[in-house]
XYZ file of C-alpha atoms in Angstrom:
184
model
C -11.704 31.365 -3.965
C -10.931 28.194 -2.051
C -11.788 24.866 -3.525
C -14.570 22.615 -2.305
C -11.960 20.091 -1.156
C -10.266 22.736 1.007
C -13.638 23.651 2.449
C -14.268 19.988 3.359
C -10.885 19.846 5.092
C -11.618 23.035 7.056
C -14.981 21.624 8.149
C -13.260 18.526 9.537
C -10.629 20.668 11.258
C -13.375 22.351 13.278
C -13.873 19.027 15.047
C -10.307 19.033 16.450
C -10.201 18.801 20.223
C -6.720 20.338 20.569
C -4.935 22.944 18.489
C -2.213 21.734 16.134
C 1.397 22.666 17.005
C 2.180 26.290 16.127
C 5.964 26.719 16.274
C 8.203 25.371 13.536
C 10.126 23.282 16.064
C 6.973 21.671 17.486
C 5.621 21.034 13.978
C 8.879 19.396 12.870
C 9.012 17.237 16.005
C 5.434 16.133 15.360
C 6.165 15.245 11.730
C 9.355 13.366 12.673
C 7.320 11.307 15.119
C 4.500 10.684 12.623
C 6.729 9.859 9.646
C 9.242 7.959 11.794
C 12.385 9.835 10.867
C 13.945 13.040 9.628
C 14.613 11.677 6.140
C 10.912 11.045 5.471
C 10.032 14.546 6.716
C 12.728 16.065 4.510
C 11.311 14.287 1.460
C 7.741 15.285 2.310
C 8.703 18.958 2.685
C 11.251 19.109 -0.109
C 14.162 20.187 2.121
C 17.360 18.537 3.326
C 17.480 16.116 6.224
C 20.010 18.356 7.966
C 17.583 21.293 7.793
C 14.904 19.173 9.469
C 17.385 18.265 12.218
C 18.195 21.960 12.751
C 14.503 22.777 13.207
C 14.046 19.867 15.638
C 16.982 21.014 17.788
C 15.854 24.646 17.646
C 18.860 26.014 15.746
C 16.504 27.339 13.069
C 13.287 28.883 14.331
C 11.624 30.788 11.498
C 10.996 29.001 8.199
C 10.641 30.784 4.872
C 7.081 31.583 3.902
C 6.740 28.752 1.350
C 8.206 26.194 3.783
C 5.950 27.486 6.563
C 2.888 26.868 4.382
C 4.036 23.341 3.427
C 4.893 22.534 7.042
C 1.515 23.721 8.290
C -0.315 21.768 5.582
C 1.553 18.532 6.358
C 0.831 18.860 10.085
C -2.872 19.617 9.538
C -3.184 16.694 7.153
C -1.989 14.302 9.867
C -3.370 15.986 13.007
C -5.919 13.997 15.044
C -6.885 11.396 12.420
C -9.319 9.604 14.736
C -11.208 12.813 15.553
C -11.322 13.638 11.841
C -12.611 10.138 11.000
C -15.277 10.334 13.705
C -16.539 13.713 12.438
C -16.581 12.404 8.855
C -18.489 9.274 9.924
C -21.049 11.329 11.866
C -21.649 13.648 8.906
C -21.894 10.730 6.466
C -24.350 8.724 8.559
C -26.476 11.020 10.717
C -26.048 14.802 10.530
C -25.125 15.574 6.938
C -23.542 18.929 6.190
C -24.445 22.529 5.462
C -23.374 24.156 2.204
C -23.247 27.933 2.039
C -22.533 29.377 -1.383
C -22.787 32.409 -3.601
C -22.830 31.235 -7.178
C -24.647 31.480 -10.468
C -27.552 29.055 -10.684
C -29.658 28.411 -13.724
C -31.978 25.565 -14.528
C -33.989 23.865 -17.230
C -37.310 22.225 -16.597
C -38.666 19.186 -18.414
C -41.240 21.031 -20.547
C -38.625 23.105 -22.342
C -38.997 26.106 -20.091
C -35.833 27.733 -18.862
C -34.786 30.222 -16.296
C -31.751 32.368 -17.029
C -28.918 31.876 -14.617
C -28.483 34.440 -11.846
C -26.319 34.878 -8.776
C -27.901 33.426 -5.641
C -26.840 33.206 -2.015
C -27.858 29.793 -0.737
C -27.316 28.130 2.615
C -28.768 24.639 2.604
C -28.452 21.517 4.753
C -27.659 18.429 2.696
C -28.535 14.914 3.846
C -25.853 12.418 4.959
C -25.652 10.623 1.602
C -24.241 13.773 -0.033
C -21.710 14.167 2.777
C -20.662 10.563 2.232
C -20.375 11.072 -1.531
C -18.293 14.228 -1.091
C -15.893 12.707 1.447
C -15.530 9.486 -0.544
C -14.863 11.364 -3.782
C -12.322 13.588 -1.986
C -10.510 10.526 -0.606
C -10.384 8.952 -4.061
C -8.776 12.068 -5.519
C -11.767 13.489 -7.371
C -11.274 16.819 -9.080
C -12.928 20.081 -8.168
C -15.492 19.730 -10.984
C -16.585 16.320 -9.713
C -16.957 17.614 -6.135
C -18.943 20.638 -7.359
C -21.244 18.354 -9.325
C -22.025 16.333 -6.184
C -22.735 19.559 -4.270
C -24.857 20.853 -7.161
C -26.889 17.621 -7.184
C -27.491 17.983 -3.449
C -28.505 21.627 -3.759
C -30.769 20.805 -6.703
C -32.539 18.104 -4.717
C -32.884 19.913 -1.400
C -33.221 23.586 -2.409
C -34.683 23.739 -5.910
C -36.784 20.546 -5.854
C -37.642 20.692 -2.116
C -36.339 17.185 -1.366
C -37.769 15.935 -4.668
C -41.339 16.888 -3.721
C -41.735 19.317 -6.649
C -40.149 20.381 -9.955
C -39.321 16.844 -11.073
C -36.868 16.696 -13.951
C -35.322 20.068 -13.097
C -31.631 20.182 -14.090
C -29.573 22.710 -12.141
C -26.442 24.422 -13.438
C -23.898 25.504 -10.774
C -21.284 27.925 -12.190
C -19.297 31.095 -11.408
C -18.817 30.158 -7.752
C -17.799 33.225 -5.743
C -17.926 31.639 -2.294
C -18.390 28.079 -1.091
C -18.217 27.008 2.558
C -19.087 23.715 4.154
C -19.909 23.106 7.799
C -20.620 19.872 9.613
């Protein structure tokens, strides 16, 4: 299962206006331009500077599978930063985000009553403040548990407590996540 952070990144990638470079040569050229030199690209990818130069000139065309994955990740991380920032800002201020998950939810109510946890499929729109919290925590290097807690708080408020209009004091447990997708 992908992490919540990866799901946030994929949601932002949907806002891209142009596709990222596909070929190894185009990806290397893009990274050389972004990082201002072949040495910086070599360090970022964990390969030699000469290997980067060979990809840029087209002498090497097909990277190994592990290098291909690192190359693709580095390009996606830097691709269209202004578009990414605009989509993040829109989600954090006006539209919020939609969380779709299949996970085990259980809860305890204030009066000592409990409900045993069970697997639920939930698709729920979360307000902009949760989008802002998730993106800010992701930027600051928060762990997966911290990101899941923010999502769980949002789901508890909007789904289980109906935007805090009922079931006050209900604590929601969010475990055994099978699937978790985020859309803007």
